Coordinates of C-alpha atoms in Angstrom, one line a residue:
Chain A
M1 CA 20.3 -2.2 17.0
T2 CA 17.8 -0.1 18.8
N3 CA 15.8 -2.1 21.3
T4 CA 13.0 0.1 22.5
P5 CA 10.8 -1.5 25.1
I6 CA 7.7 -2.9 23.4
R7 CA 5.2 -0.8 25.4
G8 CA 6.9 2.5 24.8
G9 CA 7.1 1.5 21.2
I10 CA 3.4 0.9 20.8
R11 CA 2.6 4.2 22.6
R12 CA 5.0 6.1 20.4
D13 CA 3.7 4.3 17.3
T14 CA 0.1 5.0 18.2
W15 CA 0.9 8.7 18.8
N16 CA 2.6 8.9 15.4
V17 CA -0.3 7.2 13.6
L18 CA -2.7 9.5 15.5
V19 CA -0.8 12.6 14.5
R20 CA -0.7 11.5 10.8
E21 CA -4.5 10.9 10.8
L22 CA -5.2 14.3 12.3
R23 CA -3.1 16.2 9.8
P24 CA -5.7 16.4 7.0
V25 CA -8.3 17.5 9.5
V26 CA -6.1 20.3 10.8
R27 CA -5.2 21.3 7.2
D28 CA -8.8 21.3 6.1
P29 CA -11.1 21.8 9.1
F30 CA -14.0 22.5 6.7
T31 CA -14.3 18.8 6.1
L32 CA -15.7 18.6 9.6
I33 CA -18.5 20.9 8.7
F34 CA -19.4 19.0 5.5
S35 CA -19.8 15.7 7.4
L36 CA -22.1 17.6 9.8
V37 CA -24.7 18.1 7.0
Q38 CA -26.7 15.1 7.8
P39 CA -27.1 15.8 11.6
L40 CA -27.8 19.4 10.8
V41 CA -30.6 18.4 8.4
F42 CA -32.2 16.4 11.2
L43 CA -31.8 19.3 13.6
G44 CA -33.2 21.8 11.1
L45 CA -36.0 19.7 9.5
F46 CA -36.9 17.1 11.9
A47 CA -36.7 18.9 15.2
P48 CA -39.5 21.4 14.2
L49 CA -41.8 18.5 13.3
L50 CA -41.0 16.9 16.6
I51 CA -41.7 20.1 18.5
G52 CA -45.0 20.4 16.7
Q53 CA -46.0 16.8 17.4
S54 CA -44.9 16.4 20.9
G55 CA -46.8 19.3 22.2
M56 CA -44.1 19.9 24.7
P57 CA -42.2 23.1 25.2
V58 CA -39.3 23.8 22.8
D59 CA -36.6 23.7 25.3
Q60 CA -37.8 20.3 26.7
T61 CA -38.0 18.8 23.2
L62 CA -34.5 20.0 22.3
R63 CA -33.2 18.6 25.5
W64 CA -34.6 15.3 24.4
F65 CA -33.6 15.6 20.8
V66 CA -30.1 17.2 20.8
P67 CA -28.3 14.4 22.7
G68 CA -29.7 12.0 20.0
V69 CA -28.3 14.2 17.2
I70 CA -24.9 14.2 18.9
V71 CA -24.9 10.4 19.0
M72 CA -26.0 10.5 15.4
I73 CA -22.8 12.2 14.4
V74 CA -20.9 9.3 15.7
L75 CA -23.2 6.8 14.0
F76 CA -23.0 8.5 10.5
G77 CA -19.5 9.9 10.7
T78 CA -17.4 7.5 12.7
G79 CA -19.4 4.5 11.4
A80 CA -18.1 5.3 7.9
V81 CA -14.4 6.0 8.6
G82 CA -13.5 2.5 7.5
S83 CA -13.9 3.7 4.0
N84 CA -10.8 5.9 4.5
L85 CA -8.8 2.8 5.4
Q86 CA -10.4 1.1 2.4
Y87 CA -8.9 3.8 0.1
E88 CA -5.5 3.3 1.7
M89 CA -5.8 -0.4 1.1
M90 CA -6.7 0.1 -2.5
T91 CA -3.7 2.3 -3.0
G92 CA -0.4 1.2 -1.6
S93 CA -0.6 3.6 1.4
H94 CA -1.7 0.9 3.9
E95 CA 0.9 -1.5 2.6
R96 CA 3.6 1.1 3.1
T97 CA 2.7 1.5 6.8
L98 CA 2.8 -2.3 7.1
V99 CA 6.4 -2.3 5.9
A100 CA 7.3 0.5 8.3
P101 CA 8.5 -0.5 11.8
L102 CA 5.1 0.2 13.4
A103 CA 3.2 -2.1 15.8
R104 CA 0.2 -3.4 13.9
S105 CA -2.0 -2.6 16.9
S106 CA -0.9 1.1 16.7
L107 CA -2.2 1.4 13.2
L108 CA -5.7 0.6 14.5
I109 CA -5.6 2.3 17.9
G110 CA -4.1 5.5 16.5
R111 CA -6.9 5.7 13.9
A112 CA -9.6 4.9 16.5
L113 CA -8.3 7.6 18.9
K114 CA -8.2 10.1 16.0
E115 CA -12.0 9.8 15.7
V116 CA -12.4 11.5 19.1
A117 CA -11.1 14.9 17.9
P118 CA -13.6 15.6 15.1
I119 CA -16.5 14.1 17.2
M120 CA -15.8 16.5 20.0
A121 CA -15.6 19.5 17.7
Q122 CA -18.7 18.5 15.9
A123 CA -20.7 17.8 19.0
L124 CA -19.8 21.2 20.5
L125 CA -20.8 22.8 17.2
I126 CA -24.2 21.2 17.3
V127 CA -24.7 22.4 20.9
L128 CA -23.7 25.9 19.8
I129 CA -26.1 25.9 16.9
A130 CA -29.0 24.6 19.1
L131 CA -28.4 27.2 21.8
P132 CA -30.2 30.1 20.2
F133 CA -33.3 27.9 19.7
G134 CA -33.6 27.4 23.4
F135 CA -31.4 24.4 24.1
R136 CA -30.2 24.3 27.7
F137 CA -27.9 21.9 29.3
H138 CA -25.9 21.1 32.5
P139 CA -22.2 22.0 31.7
G140 CA -20.7 19.2 33.9
G141 CA -23.2 16.8 32.4
L142 CA -22.3 17.8 28.9
A143 CA -18.6 17.3 29.7
I144 CA -19.1 13.8 31.0
G145 CA -21.4 13.1 28.1
L146 CA -18.7 14.1 25.7
V147 CA -16.3 11.7 27.4
M148 CA -18.8 8.9 27.0
L149 CA -19.3 9.9 23.4
A150 CA -15.5 9.7 22.9
V151 CA -15.4 6.1 24.2
F152 CA -18.4 5.2 22.0
S153 CA -16.7 6.7 18.9
I154 CA -13.5 4.8 19.6
G155 CA -15.6 1.6 19.7
L156 CA -17.7 2.3 16.6
G157 CA -14.7 3.6 14.7
S158 CA -12.7 0.5 15.5
L159 CA -15.6 -1.7 14.3
S160 CA -15.8 0.3 11.1
Y161 CA -12.1 -0.2 10.5
A162 CA -12.4 -3.8 11.3
L163 CA -15.2 -4.1 8.7
A164 CA -13.0 -2.5 6.1
L165 CA -10.2 -4.9 6.9
G166 CA -12.5 -7.8 6.8
T167 CA -14.1 -6.9 3.5
R168 CA -10.9 -6.3 1.7
D169 CA -11.1 -7.2 -2.0
R170 CA -14.9 -6.9 -1.8
E171 CA -15.2 -3.1 -1.3
W172 CA -19.0 -3.1 -2.1
L173 CA -19.6 -5.3 1.0
F174 CA -18.3 -2.5 3.3
C175 CA -21.0 -0.1 2.2
G176 CA -23.6 -2.8 2.1
V177 CA -23.0 -3.9 5.7
Q178 CA -22.6 -0.4 7.0
Q179 CA -25.8 0.9 5.3
T180 CA -27.8 -2.1 6.4
L181 CA -26.9 -1.7 10.0
I182 CA -27.0 2.0 10.4
F183 CA -30.8 2.6 10.1
P184 CA -32.0 -0.3 12.4
L185 CA -29.4 0.9 14.9
L186 CA -30.7 4.5 14.5
I187 CA -34.4 3.8 14.7
L188 CA -34.0 1.2 17.5
S189 CA -32.1 3.7 19.6
G190 CA -35.1 6.0 20.0
M191 CA -32.9 8.7 18.7
L192 CA -35.5 10.3 16.4
L193 CA -38.8 9.1 17.9
P194 CA -39.4 7.7 21.4
L195 CA -39.7 3.9 21.5
D196 CA -42.2 4.1 24.4
E197 CA -45.1 4.0 22.0
G198 CA -43.6 1.2 19.8
P199 CA -44.6 -2.4 19.9
G200 CA -43.1 -4.7 22.6
W201 CA -40.7 -6.5 20.3
M202 CA -39.1 -3.2 19.3
R203 CA -38.6 -2.2 22.8
A204 CA -37.2 -5.7 23.5
V205 CA -34.7 -5.4 20.7
S206 CA -33.7 -1.9 21.6
T207 CA -32.5 -3.2 25.0
V208 CA -29.6 -4.9 23.3
N209 CA -28.8 -2.0 21.1
P210 CA -25.8 -0.2 22.6
V211 CA -26.7 3.0 20.8
N212 CA -30.0 3.1 22.7
W213 CA -28.2 3.1 26.0
V214 CA -25.7 5.7 25.0
V215 CA -28.5 8.0 23.7
Q216 CA -30.5 7.5 27.0
A217 CA -27.3 8.2 29.1
E218 CA -26.5 11.3 27.1
R219 CA -30.0 12.6 27.7
A220 CA -29.7 12.0 31.4
L221 CA -26.3 13.6 31.6
I222 CA -27.3 16.7 29.7
Q223 CA -29.9 17.4 32.3
G224 CA -27.4 16.8 35.1
E225 CA -28.9 13.5 36.2
F226 CA -25.6 11.9 36.9
W227 CA -26.9 9.1 39.1
D228 CA -29.7 7.9 36.8
P229 CA -29.1 4.1 36.2
V230 CA -29.2 4.7 32.4
V231 CA -25.9 6.6 32.8
L232 CA -24.3 3.5 34.1
W233 CA -25.8 1.4 31.3
G234 CA -24.5 4.0 28.8
W235 CA -21.0 3.5 30.2
V236 CA -21.3 -0.3 30.0
A237 CA -22.6 -0.1 26.4
A238 CA -19.9 2.4 25.3
G239 CA -17.1 0.6 27.2
L240 CA -18.1 -2.9 25.9
L241 CA -18.3 -1.5 22.4
A242 CA -14.8 0.0 22.7
V243 CA -13.3 -3.2 24.1
L244 CA -15.0 -5.3 21.4
G245 CA -14.2 -2.9 18.6
L246 CA -10.5 -2.6 19.5
A247 CA -10.2 -6.3 20.0
V248 CA -11.7 -7.1 16.6
G249 CA -10.0 -4.2 14.9
I250 CA -6.5 -5.1 16.2
R251 CA -7.0 -8.7 15.2
G252 CA -8.0 -7.6 11.7
M253 CA -5.0 -5.3 11.5
R254 CA -2.6 -8.1 12.7
R255 CA -3.9 -10.3 9.9
S256 CA -3.6 -7.6 7.3
N257 CA -0.9 -8.0 4.8
Chain B
M1 CA 28.4 -6.0 8.4
T2 CA 31.6 -6.5 6.5
N3 CA 31.2 -9.2 3.9
E4 CA 27.8 -10.2 5.2
P5 CA 25.4 -10.2 2.3
I6 CA 22.6 -7.7 2.7
I7 CA 20.1 -10.3 1.4
D8 CA 20.7 -13.9 1.9
A9 CA 17.7 -16.0 0.7
R10 CA 17.7 -19.8 1.3
S11 CA 15.2 -22.0 -0.4
L12 CA 12.4 -19.5 -0.1
S13 CA 9.1 -20.9 -1.2
K14 CA 5.5 -19.6 -1.2
R15 CA 2.5 -21.7 -1.8
F16 CA -1.0 -20.2 -2.0
S17 CA -4.2 -22.0 -1.9
V18 CA -6.6 -21.0 -4.6
N19 CA -10.0 -22.8 -4.7
K20 CA -8.3 -25.5 -2.6
Q21 CA -5.7 -26.0 -5.4
P22 CA -2.2 -25.3 -4.3
V23 CA -0.4 -22.7 -6.4
E24 CA 3.4 -22.6 -6.2
A25 CA 4.0 -18.9 -6.5
V26 CA 7.7 -19.1 -5.6
T27 CA 9.8 -22.3 -5.5
D28 CA 13.1 -22.8 -3.8
L29 CA 14.6 -19.3 -4.3
S30 CA 18.2 -19.0 -3.1
F31 CA 20.5 -16.1 -3.7
T32 CA 22.7 -13.5 -2.0
V33 CA 23.0 -9.8 -2.6
Q34 CA 26.1 -7.9 -1.5
P35 CA 25.8 -4.4 0.0
G36 CA 25.8 -1.7 -2.8
E37 CA 24.6 -4.0 -5.6
L38 CA 21.9 -2.9 -8.0
V39 CA 19.8 -6.0 -8.8
A40 CA 16.8 -6.5 -11.1
F41 CA 14.4 -9.3 -10.8
L42 CA 13.2 -9.8 -14.3
G43 CA 10.3 -12.0 -15.4
P44 CA 6.8 -11.9 -17.0
N45 CA 3.7 -11.0 -15.0
G46 CA 2.8 -13.7 -12.5
A47 CA 6.3 -15.1 -12.4
G48 CA 6.6 -14.7 -8.7
K49 CA 8.5 -11.4 -8.6
S50 CA 6.2 -9.5 -6.3
T51 CA 5.6 -12.5 -4.0
S52 CA 9.4 -12.9 -3.6
L53 CA 9.6 -9.2 -2.7
R54 CA 6.7 -9.4 -0.3
M55 CA 8.5 -12.2 1.5
L56 CA 11.8 -10.3 1.7
T57 CA 10.0 -7.2 3.0
T58 CA 8.1 -9.2 5.7
L59 CA 4.7 -8.5 4.2
I60 CA 4.0 -12.2 3.9
P61 CA 5.7 -15.2 5.6
P62 CA 7.3 -17.8 3.4
T63 CA 5.7 -21.3 3.3
S64 CA 9.2 -22.7 3.7
G65 CA 12.8 -21.6 3.6
S66 CA 14.4 -18.6 5.3
A67 CA 16.1 -15.3 4.5
R68 CA 18.2 -12.7 6.3
V69 CA 17.6 -9.2 5.1
A70 CA 19.8 -6.3 6.3
G71 CA 21.3 -8.6 8.9
H72 CA 18.0 -9.9 10.4
D73 CA 15.8 -12.9 9.9
I74 CA 12.6 -12.1 8.1
R75 CA 10.6 -14.5 10.2
R76 CA 12.0 -14.0 13.7
E77 CA 12.9 -10.3 13.6
P78 CA 10.5 -8.7 11.1
A79 CA 10.6 -5.4 13.1
A80 CA 14.4 -5.1 12.7
V81 CA 14.2 -5.9 9.0
R82 CA 11.5 -3.2 8.5
R83 CA 13.6 -0.6 10.3
N84 CA 16.5 -1.2 7.8
I85 CA 14.7 -1.4 4.5
G86 CA 12.9 1.0 2.3
Y87 CA 10.0 -0.3 0.2
V88 CA 8.3 1.2 -2.8
G89 CA 5.4 -1.0 -3.7
Q90 CA 3.5 -1.4 -7.0
L91 CA 0.8 1.0 -6.0
N92 CA 1.1 4.6 -4.9
S93 CA 1.9 4.8 -1.3
G94 CA 0.9 8.3 -0.4
S95 CA -2.5 8.6 1.2
F96 CA -4.8 10.7 -1.0
A97 CA -6.0 13.1 1.7
Q98 CA -2.5 13.9 3.0
R99 CA -0.3 16.7 1.8
V100 CA 3.0 15.7 0.3
R101 CA 5.3 17.2 2.9
D102 CA 3.0 16.0 5.8
E103 CA 3.2 12.5 4.5
L104 CA 7.0 12.6 4.4
I105 CA 7.2 13.9 7.9
S106 CA 4.8 11.3 9.2
Q107 CA 6.9 8.6 7.5
G108 CA 10.0 10.0 9.2
A109 CA 8.2 9.8 12.6
F110 CA 7.3 6.2 11.9
Y111 CA 11.0 5.4 11.5
G112 CA 11.9 7.2 14.7
L113 CA 13.3 10.4 13.3
G114 CA 13.0 13.4 15.5
K115 CA 10.8 16.4 14.5
S116 CA 13.4 18.7 13.2
Q117 CA 15.3 15.8 11.6
A118 CA 12.2 14.6 9.8
R119 CA 11.5 18.1 8.5
R120 CA 15.0 18.6 7.3
R121 CA 15.0 15.2 5.6
A122 CA 11.6 15.8 4.0
D123 CA 12.8 19.1 2.6
E124 CA 15.9 17.5 1.3
L125 CA 14.0 14.8 -0.6
I126 CA 11.4 17.3 -1.8
E127 CA 14.3 19.2 -3.3
S128 CA 16.1 16.3 -4.8
L129 CA 13.0 14.6 -6.2
D130 CA 11.6 17.8 -7.7
L131 CA 8.6 17.9 -5.5
A132 CA 9.0 21.4 -4.3
P133 CA 6.1 22.9 -6.3
F134 CA 3.7 20.3 -5.0
A135 CA 4.9 20.0 -1.4
K136 CA 1.7 21.6 0.0
R137 CA -0.7 19.8 -2.4
S138 CA -2.6 16.7 -1.4
V139 CA -1.4 13.5 -2.9
Q140 CA -4.7 13.2 -4.8
Q141 CA -3.7 16.3 -6.9
L142 CA -0.5 14.9 -8.1
S143 CA 0.2 13.4 -11.6
G144 CA 1.3 9.8 -12.0
G145 CA 5.0 10.7 -12.2
Q146 CA 4.8 13.1 -9.3
K147 CA 3.0 10.4 -7.2
L148 CA 5.8 8.0 -8.0
R149 CA 8.5 10.4 -7.0
L150 CA 6.7 10.8 -3.7
D151 CA 6.7 7.0 -3.4
V152 CA 10.4 7.0 -3.9
A153 CA 10.9 9.9 -1.4
L154 CA 8.8 8.0 1.2
G155 CA 10.9 4.9 0.6
L156 CA 14.1 6.9 1.2
M157 CA 12.9 9.0 4.1
H158 CA 14.9 7.0 6.7
A159 CA 18.0 6.6 4.4
P160 CA 17.7 2.8 4.4
P161 CA 20.8 0.8 3.4
L162 CA 18.6 -1.3 1.2
L163 CA 15.8 -0.2 -1.0
F164 CA 13.2 -2.5 -2.6
L165 CA 11.2 -1.3 -5.6
D166 CA 8.3 -3.3 -7.0
E167 CA 7.9 -2.5 -10.7
P168 CA 8.6 1.1 -10.1
S169 CA 8.2 2.4 -13.6
T170 CA 5.1 0.6 -14.7
G171 CA 2.8 2.9 -16.5
L172 CA 5.2 5.8 -16.7
D173 CA 6.0 7.6 -19.9
P174 CA 9.6 7.2 -21.1
Q175 CA 10.7 10.6 -19.9
S176 CA 9.4 10.1 -16.3
R177 CA 11.0 6.7 -16.3
A178 CA 14.4 8.0 -17.3
N179 CA 13.9 10.8 -14.7
L180 CA 13.0 8.2 -12.0
W181 CA 16.1 6.2 -12.8
Q182 CA 18.3 9.3 -12.6
H183 CA 17.0 9.8 -9.1
I184 CA 17.7 6.2 -8.1
I185 CA 21.2 6.3 -9.6
D186 CA 21.9 9.6 -7.8
V187 CA 20.8 8.3 -4.4
R188 CA 22.9 5.2 -4.9
A189 CA 25.9 7.2 -5.8
Q190 CA 25.5 9.4 -2.8
H191 CA 24.6 6.8 -0.1
G192 CA 25.8 3.5 -1.5
T193 CA 22.2 2.2 -1.2
T194 CA 21.6 -1.4 -2.3
V195 CA 18.8 -1.4 -4.8
F196 CA 16.7 -4.4 -5.4
L197 CA 13.9 -4.1 -7.9
T198 CA 11.5 -6.1 -9.9
T199 CA 10.6 -5.3 -13.5
H200 CA 9.1 -6.8 -16.6
Y201 CA 10.7 -4.2 -18.8
L202 CA 13.7 -5.9 -20.3
E203 CA 15.2 -2.6 -21.6
E204 CA 15.1 -1.3 -18.0
A205 CA 16.9 -4.3 -16.6
D206 CA 19.4 -4.3 -19.4
R207 CA 20.2 -0.6 -19.1
Y208 CA 20.3 0.0 -15.4
A209 CA 20.8 -3.2 -13.5
E210 CA 24.3 -4.4 -12.8
R211 CA 22.9 -7.9 -12.1
V212 CA 19.8 -9.5 -13.5
M213 CA 18.0 -12.4 -12.0
V214 CA 15.5 -14.0 -14.4
I215 CA 12.5 -15.6 -12.8
D216 CA 9.8 -17.6 -14.5
R217 CA 7.0 -19.7 -13.0
G218 CA 8.2 -19.1 -9.5
R219 CA 11.8 -20.3 -10.1
M220 CA 15.0 -18.4 -10.7
I221 CA 16.4 -19.6 -14.0
A222 CA 19.4 -17.3 -14.5
D223 CA 21.5 -14.9 -12.4
N224 CA 24.3 -12.8 -13.9
T225 CA 25.2 -9.5 -15.4
A226 CA 23.1 -8.6 -18.4
E227 CA 26.2 -8.7 -20.6
R228 CA 27.2 -12.2 -19.5
L229 CA 23.6 -13.5 -19.8
K230 CA 23.4 -12.2 -23.3
A231 CA 26.8 -13.5 -24.3
E232 CA 26.3 -17.0 -22.7
L233 CA 22.7 -17.5 -23.5
A234 CA 21.8 -15.6 -26.6
G235 CA 24.6 -14.4 -28.8
D236 CA 24.6 -12.0 -31.8
A237 CA 22.4 -12.5 -34.7
L238 CA 24.7 -12.5 -37.8
R239 CA 23.7 -12.1 -41.4
L240 CA 26.0 -12.3 -44.4
T241 CA 24.7 -11.5 -47.9
F242 CA 26.4 -12.5 -51.1
T243 CA 26.0 -11.6 -54.7
S244 CA 24.9 -15.0 -55.8
Q245 CA 23.2 -18.1 -54.3
G246 CA 26.2 -20.1 -55.3
D247 CA 28.5 -18.0 -53.2
A248 CA 26.1 -18.2 -50.3
E249 CA 26.1 -21.9 -50.4
A250 CA 29.9 -22.1 -50.8
A251 CA 30.3 -19.8 -47.8
A252 CA 27.9 -21.7 -45.6
S253 CA 30.2 -24.6 -44.7
M254 CA 33.1 -22.3 -44.1
V255 CA 31.2 -20.1 -41.8
Q256 CA 29.7 -23.1 -40.0
R257 CA 33.2 -24.3 -39.3
L258 CA 34.4 -20.9 -38.0
A259 CA 31.4 -20.4 -35.8
G260 CA 30.9 -23.9 -34.6
R261 CA 27.2 -23.2 -35.0
P262 CA 24.5 -24.2 -37.4
V263 CA 24.1 -21.9 -40.3
Q264 CA 20.9 -21.3 -42.3
T265 CA 21.1 -20.5 -46.0
H266 CA 18.3 -18.3 -47.3
Q267 CA 17.0 -17.8 -50.9
D268 CA 18.1 -14.1 -50.9
H269 CA 21.7 -15.2 -51.2
S270 CA 22.2 -14.8 -47.4
L271 CA 23.4 -16.9 -44.5
R272 CA 22.1 -16.5 -41.0
L273 CA 23.3 -17.7 -37.7
T274 CA 23.4 -16.8 -34.0
A275 CA 26.8 -16.9 -32.3
P276 CA 28.2 -15.8 -29.0
D277 CA 30.9 -13.2 -29.5
G278 CA 29.5 -12.7 -33.0
A279 CA 30.9 -9.2 -33.3
R280 CA 34.4 -10.7 -33.3
L281 CA 33.4 -13.6 -35.5
L282 CA 32.0 -11.3 -38.2
P283 CA 35.3 -9.6 -39.4
T284 CA 37.2 -12.9 -39.2
A285 CA 34.6 -14.6 -41.4
V286 CA 34.7 -11.7 -43.9
R287 CA 38.5 -11.9 -44.2
E288 CA 38.6 -15.7 -44.6
L289 CA 35.8 -15.7 -47.2
D290 CA 37.6 -13.0 -49.1
A291 CA 40.9 -15.0 -49.0
A292 CA 38.9 -18.0 -50.4
G293 CA 37.7 -15.8 -53.2
I294 CA 34.1 -15.4 -52.0
R295 CA 33.0 -11.8 -51.9
V296 CA 30.8 -10.7 -49.0
D297 CA 28.3 -8.1 -50.2
C298 CA 26.9 -7.1 -46.9
A299 CA 27.4 -8.1 -43.2
T300 CA 25.3 -7.3 -40.2
G301 CA 25.5 -8.3 -36.6
V302 CA 22.7 -7.5 -34.2
P303 CA 23.5 -7.8 -30.4
P304 CA 21.1 -9.8 -28.4
T305 CA 18.5 -8.4 -25.9
L306 CA 17.4 -9.9 -22.6
D307 CA 14.3 -11.1 -24.5
D308 CA 16.6 -13.4 -26.5
V309 CA 18.0 -14.6 -23.2
F310 CA 14.5 -15.3 -21.9
L311 CA 13.6 -17.0 -25.2
S312 CA 16.6 -19.3 -25.0
L313 CA 15.9 -20.1 -21.4
T314 CA 12.2 -20.8 -21.6
G315 CA 11.4 -21.2 -25.3
R316 CA 9.0 -18.2 -25.0
T317 CA 9.6 -14.4 -25.3
L318 CA 8.8 -12.2 -22.3
R319 CA 5.8 -10.8 -24.1
E320 CA 4.4 -14.2 -24.9
A321 CA 5.0 -15.3 -21.4
D322 CA 3.0 -12.3 -20.1
A323 CA -0.3 -13.1 -21.6
P324 CA -1.3 -16.5 -20.2
E325 CA 0.0 -15.8 -16.8
E326 CA -1.8 -12.5 -16.4
S327 CA -4.8 -14.1 -14.6
E328 CA -2.5 -16.0 -12.4
A329 CA -0.9 -12.9 -11.2
K330 CA -4.1 -11.9 -9.5
I331 CA -4.8 -15.3 -7.9
P332 CA -3.1 -15.0 -4.6
M333 CA -5.5 -12.7 -2.8
E334 CA -3.2 -12.3 0.2
G335 CA -0.3 -11.9 -2.1
P336 CA 0.5 -9.3 -4.7
V337 CA -2.2 -6.7 -5.2
K338 CA -2.5 -5.8 -8.8

C-alpha cells in the first residue's frame, strides 16, 4: 500500500483541489468580470457623488475610495463563494470528493486559496479602470496591500464555506446570514462614507469590525505609508480572520459527510 | 488478496437519532463478497440500502460492528479503503461549473494519477462511455443520461478493483438504463471489477446481478442468486383449465398430491397453485391426468419474479413496501441524501 507522509499528502491534495477549483475560472475568465459589476457600479455611480460631496480634489477622493472598492470585491465576491460549495453539496459532487482519498482539510484549504486568484485579477482591474480618472498609488504599497487582501480573502472565503457547511439542509439560511451580515460590515467599515462624522457608538462598533481595519490599512498602503499603525492592525485583522476562518472551515469539513 | 473477500461485513449496524427517537437504519448486517462478484442490494426505499453503502464507503461510521473493504478496515483505515474503491452516488457527482474532461482529470489527480496518465485515462473513459461529443461541455449542459455516464466514468477513473453504485439507474429511461448496464458489464469483463450496487428495480437485480441480497427494514432477509431465490421462495404460478367443473374438481386432489402443495379450484373450471419447479411439474400433471381420463384443456406456468420473492419473505410487494417507508428514507439527515 502506498504510505505517503501525511504532510506531503495534504500539500498535494490541497494543490489538486486548488487546481480543480481554478479550472472553471481559467476556462471562462469572463465570469470574473461579471462578478465585478457591483464594485464597478459603486466606482461609477458612487464615486462621482463622493467627489462632489467631499469638496476634495478628485485624485485624493479616489485614493480614499478605491482601496475601499477593492476590499468590497472580497466582501461581495469571496463572501458568497460558500454557495458554490452549497451547489456541490446539493448534487453528489461534494460527496464524491469525500469518498476520494483526499484529506478533509485540503478540501477547505484548496478552495480558500483559490479565492486569491480571482481577487488579485479583479483588484488589478479596478486599479486599471480607476487610473484614467486620476487614481494614483504607491506601487510597493499596492503590492503589499494585495498580499493583505489575499490573506483577508482566504479568511472570508473560509468563513463563507464554513457557513455553507453549517447550513446544510437549510440552504435559505446561508443567503439569510450572508445578506444580513454583509451590509453592517460594509457600512461599519467606512468603506463608502467616512465614519468620522458618525455617532460614537458606530465608531465604537467599527473598531471590532475587521473589515474596517483592512480598509484603513489598504488606504495607508496605497499611499506608501507602510509604518502607519493602522497597517499593523490591518495585518492583525486579516491574519486573525484567516486563522479563525480556516479553523472553523476545516472543522466543518471534517464533520461533513 | 487470494481468497480474501473484497467485502467482509460483520454485524454492521447504524442507528440514527431523529427527534430524540432512535431509528434503526441498518441492523446486524453480515456478509462477504468475493473479488469479481456482481452483487445487488435489493429493497424498498428506506430499507437501509444507502446507509449500508455509506458505511462501506467510509462516508458514515457504523454505530456498531465492523467491515473490511478491499482489504482495509473501514473505521481504522478509511483512507486506504477510499483509495481502492470507486463510488457512484445517488446524485450526479460532476460539479456543474466544471467541464467533463477537466472533472475527470481532477478526479485522476485526486487518486494520485500523474498528469499524462490522468489525461490518457480520461480520454479512454470518454471514448468508452460515449462522452466524446460533450467532453468540452460543462456538466450543467449534459442530459440526465450523459451526467450519469460521467458519474460512472468518474467512479472508474482510478480503475478501482471494487465499484459501488447507489441506485445508478434511478430516473433513467429504459434505453439509457440498458446502455449504462452494457458499460458496467463491459468494464467488468475487461478488468474483473467487483460491482456492488443498490437498486429498488427488481427487473434490474433479476436481469444483471449474479447475486441478490434482499434488505428490508434495515435487515438482510435473503442472499442468493436470483434463480435460487425464486425457486426456493416463490415458485411458478401454475394454472390448469378443464372443460367442465367436474373435471376440475376431480383433478384437484391428484394435482395436490403430485405437487405437495395446496390447490385452489376456481369457478371457471380451473385449478391454480404455486409450486417450486412448476415448469417440470406441469407436463407430469398433464400426462397423469390424461392417463386418468381427465382432459386438460389449457395449461400455463408463469415463472416467479423477485417481487414474488419479496412478497413471500415479507408479506408485502416491493411497491407496497415503498410507499410507507418513503418518508423514513429522508429521516437520517446525516445519512442518505435523497
